[in-house]
Coordinates of C-alpha atoms and ligand atoms in Angstrom, one line a residue:
X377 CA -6.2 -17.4 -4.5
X378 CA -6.5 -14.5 -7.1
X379 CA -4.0 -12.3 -8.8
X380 CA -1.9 -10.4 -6.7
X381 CA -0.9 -6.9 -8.4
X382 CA 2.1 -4.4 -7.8
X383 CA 1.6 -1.1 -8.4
X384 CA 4.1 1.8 -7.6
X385 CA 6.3 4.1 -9.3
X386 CA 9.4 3.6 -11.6
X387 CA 12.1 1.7 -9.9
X388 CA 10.3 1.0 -6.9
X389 CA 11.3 -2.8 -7.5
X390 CA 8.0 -4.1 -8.7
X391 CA 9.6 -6.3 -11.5
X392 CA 11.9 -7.6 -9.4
X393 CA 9.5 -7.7 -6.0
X394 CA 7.0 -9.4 -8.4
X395 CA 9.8 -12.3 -9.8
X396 CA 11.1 -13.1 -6.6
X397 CA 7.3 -13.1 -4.4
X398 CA 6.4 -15.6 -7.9
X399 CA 9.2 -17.7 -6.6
X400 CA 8.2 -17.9 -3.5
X401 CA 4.7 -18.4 -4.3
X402 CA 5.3 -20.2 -6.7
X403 CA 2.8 -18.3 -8.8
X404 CA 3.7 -17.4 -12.5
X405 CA 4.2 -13.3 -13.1
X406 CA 3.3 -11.2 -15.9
X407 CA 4.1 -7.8 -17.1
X408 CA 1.9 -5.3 -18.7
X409 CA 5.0 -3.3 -20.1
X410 CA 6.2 -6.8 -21.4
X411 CA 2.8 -7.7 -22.5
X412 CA 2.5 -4.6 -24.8
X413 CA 5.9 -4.2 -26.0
X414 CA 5.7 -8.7 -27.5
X415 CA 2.6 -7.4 -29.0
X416 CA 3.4 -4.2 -30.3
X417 CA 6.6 -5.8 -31.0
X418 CA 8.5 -2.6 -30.3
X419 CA 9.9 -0.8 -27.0
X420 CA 7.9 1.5 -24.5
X421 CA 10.5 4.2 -26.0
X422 CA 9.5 3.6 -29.5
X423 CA 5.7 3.5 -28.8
X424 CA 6.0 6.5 -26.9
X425 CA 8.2 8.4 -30.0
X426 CA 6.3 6.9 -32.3
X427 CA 2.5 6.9 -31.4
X428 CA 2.9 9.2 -28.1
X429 CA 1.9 8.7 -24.6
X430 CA -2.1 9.0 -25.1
X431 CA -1.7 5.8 -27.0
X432 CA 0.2 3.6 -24.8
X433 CA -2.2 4.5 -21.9
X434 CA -4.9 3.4 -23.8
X435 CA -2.8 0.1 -25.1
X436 CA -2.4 -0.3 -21.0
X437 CA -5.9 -0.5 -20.3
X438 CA -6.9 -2.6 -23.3
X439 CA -3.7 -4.7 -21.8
X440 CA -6.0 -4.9 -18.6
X441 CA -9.2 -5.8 -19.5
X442 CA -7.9 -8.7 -21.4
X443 CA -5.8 -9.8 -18.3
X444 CA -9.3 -9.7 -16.6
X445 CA -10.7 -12.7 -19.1
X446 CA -7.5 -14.2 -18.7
X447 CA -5.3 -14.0 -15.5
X448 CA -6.0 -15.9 -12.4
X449 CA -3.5 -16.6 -9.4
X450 CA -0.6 -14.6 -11.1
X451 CA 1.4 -12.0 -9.9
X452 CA 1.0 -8.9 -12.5
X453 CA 3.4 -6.1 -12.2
X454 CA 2.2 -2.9 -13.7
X455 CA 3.6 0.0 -15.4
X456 CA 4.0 2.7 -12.9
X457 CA 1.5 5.2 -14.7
X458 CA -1.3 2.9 -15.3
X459 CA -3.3 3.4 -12.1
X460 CA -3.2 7.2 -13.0
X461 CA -6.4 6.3 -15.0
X462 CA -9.7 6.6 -13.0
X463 CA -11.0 3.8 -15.1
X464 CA -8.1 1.5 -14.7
X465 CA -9.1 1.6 -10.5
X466 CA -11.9 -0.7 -10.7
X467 CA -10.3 -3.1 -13.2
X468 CA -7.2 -4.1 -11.1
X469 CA -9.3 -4.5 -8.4
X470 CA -11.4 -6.7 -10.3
X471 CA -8.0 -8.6 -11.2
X472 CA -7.5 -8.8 -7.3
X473 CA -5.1 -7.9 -4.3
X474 CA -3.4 -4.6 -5.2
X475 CA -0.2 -3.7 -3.1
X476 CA 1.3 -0.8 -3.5
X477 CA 5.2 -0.5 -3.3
X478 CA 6.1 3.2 -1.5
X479 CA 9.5 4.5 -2.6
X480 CA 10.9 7.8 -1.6
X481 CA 12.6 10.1 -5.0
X482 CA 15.8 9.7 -3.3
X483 CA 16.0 5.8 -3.5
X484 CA 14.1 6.3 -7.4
X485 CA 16.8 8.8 -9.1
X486 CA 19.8 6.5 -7.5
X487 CA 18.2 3.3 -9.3
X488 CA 17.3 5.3 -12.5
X489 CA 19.7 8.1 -12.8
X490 CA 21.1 5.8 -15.8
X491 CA 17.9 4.4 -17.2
X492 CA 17.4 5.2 -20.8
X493 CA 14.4 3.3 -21.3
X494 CA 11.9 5.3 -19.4
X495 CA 10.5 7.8 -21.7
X496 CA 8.8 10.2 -19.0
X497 CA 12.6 10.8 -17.4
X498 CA 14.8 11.3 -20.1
X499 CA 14.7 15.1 -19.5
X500 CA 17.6 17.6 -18.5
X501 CA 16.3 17.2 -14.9
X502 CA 15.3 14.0 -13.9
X503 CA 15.4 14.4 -10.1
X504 CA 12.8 17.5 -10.8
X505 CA 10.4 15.3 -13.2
X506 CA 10.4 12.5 -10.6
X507 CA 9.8 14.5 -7.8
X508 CA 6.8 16.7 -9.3
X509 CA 4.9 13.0 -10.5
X510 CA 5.9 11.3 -7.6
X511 CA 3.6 13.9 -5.7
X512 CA 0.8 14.2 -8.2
X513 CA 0.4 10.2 -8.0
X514 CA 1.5 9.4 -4.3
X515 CA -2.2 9.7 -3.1
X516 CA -3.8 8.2 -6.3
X517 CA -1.1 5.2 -6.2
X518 CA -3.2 4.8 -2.1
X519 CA -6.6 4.8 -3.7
X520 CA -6.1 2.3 -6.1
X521 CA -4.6 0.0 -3.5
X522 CA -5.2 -2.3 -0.5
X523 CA -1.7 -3.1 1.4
X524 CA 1.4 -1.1 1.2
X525 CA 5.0 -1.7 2.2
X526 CA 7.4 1.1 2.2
X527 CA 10.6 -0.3 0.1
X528 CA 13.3 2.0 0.8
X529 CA 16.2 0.7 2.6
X530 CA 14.9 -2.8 2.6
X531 CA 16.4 -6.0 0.5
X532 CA 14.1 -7.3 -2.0
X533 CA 13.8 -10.7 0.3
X534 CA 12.4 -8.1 3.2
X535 CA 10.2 -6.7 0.9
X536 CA 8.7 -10.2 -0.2
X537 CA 8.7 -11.3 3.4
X538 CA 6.7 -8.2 4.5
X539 CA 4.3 -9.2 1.3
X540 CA 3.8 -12.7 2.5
X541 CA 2.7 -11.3 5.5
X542 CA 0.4 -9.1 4.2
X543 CA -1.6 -11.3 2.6
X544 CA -1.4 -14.3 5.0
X545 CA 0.3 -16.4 3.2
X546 CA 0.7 -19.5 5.0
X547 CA 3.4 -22.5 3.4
X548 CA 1.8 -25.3 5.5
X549 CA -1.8 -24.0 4.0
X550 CA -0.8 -23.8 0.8
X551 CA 1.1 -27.3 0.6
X552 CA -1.9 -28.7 1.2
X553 CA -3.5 -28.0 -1.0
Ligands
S3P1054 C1 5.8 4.6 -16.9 C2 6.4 3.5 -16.3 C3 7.1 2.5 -17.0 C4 6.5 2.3 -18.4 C5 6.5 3.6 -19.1 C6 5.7 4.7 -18.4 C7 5.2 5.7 -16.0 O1 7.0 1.2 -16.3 O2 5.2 1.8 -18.3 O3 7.8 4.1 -19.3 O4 4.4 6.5 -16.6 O5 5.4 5.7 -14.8 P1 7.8 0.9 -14.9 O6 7.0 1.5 -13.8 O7 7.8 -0.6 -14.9 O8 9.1 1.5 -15.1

């Protein structure tokens, strides 16, 4: 099986979809955020104060591309702006199954509304920011993707559920392996 990769926007659950579905799969999970912030060895936050946003996207894509010559049958969670690059499309599909987890702005403000570790929202008026990029990357978010599963409303157990079912998964299969 190859890497299976969770896109979706800020607080749509993808860390903790993509630790619970590694669980289950019992598949290991990576992070790109992580991943750049152990080798930067500073926060999103800071690389984003410090350097600006330009470079992080660019730290994101070199973060890919070695995840490419690396990664196989992981789960990689990715930060919620990468797949705005056109040139980041073909690489996670290179990496492999991209599933896209659809949150409403409703269900992201509640889960964020005290988040001070997201650069992008720490603005006077979060619920505006996150409704004017949730509808500029809605559509690319689809295009860079091959299953969906709406989140809101659901327990992170449903969401992983509806994921196994997605991609087959199948316990007797894989046990014998
Ligand atoms: C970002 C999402 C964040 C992080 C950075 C920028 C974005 O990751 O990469 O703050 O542009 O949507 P999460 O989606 O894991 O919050």
């Amino acid at each position: 099986m190859s890497n299976l990769i969770l896109i979706g926007f800020m607080g749509s659950g993808k860390t903790t979809v993509g630790i619970q579905l590694s669980y289950r799969l019992r598949m290991t999970m990576v992070d790109t955020d992580k991943i750049i912030e152990r080798e930067q060895n500073c926060t999103i936050r800071e690389i984003f104060e410090r350097d600006g946003e330009e470079t992080f996207r660019k730290l994101e894509t070199g973060c890919l591309k070695s995840l490419l010559k690396n990664s196989k049958d992981q789960i990689i969670s990715v930060g919620g702006g990468l797949p705005m690059r056109e040139e980041n499309h073909s690489l996670l599909k290179k990496l492999g199954t991209v599933i896209y987890l659809r949150v409403t702005k409703e269900t992201v403000y509640e889960r964020l509304k005290n988040d001070s570790t997201r650069p992008l929202l720490q603005g006077e008026e979060p619920m505006s920011k996150i409704e004017e990029l949730l509808k500029v990357r809605a559509p690319i978010y689809e295009k860079a993707s091959q299953l969906h599963v709406d989140v809101d409303g659901k327990t992170f157990d449903e969401i992983v559920d509806e994921i196994e079912i997605l991609i087959g998964y199948d316990e007797r299969e894989w046990a014998s392996v």
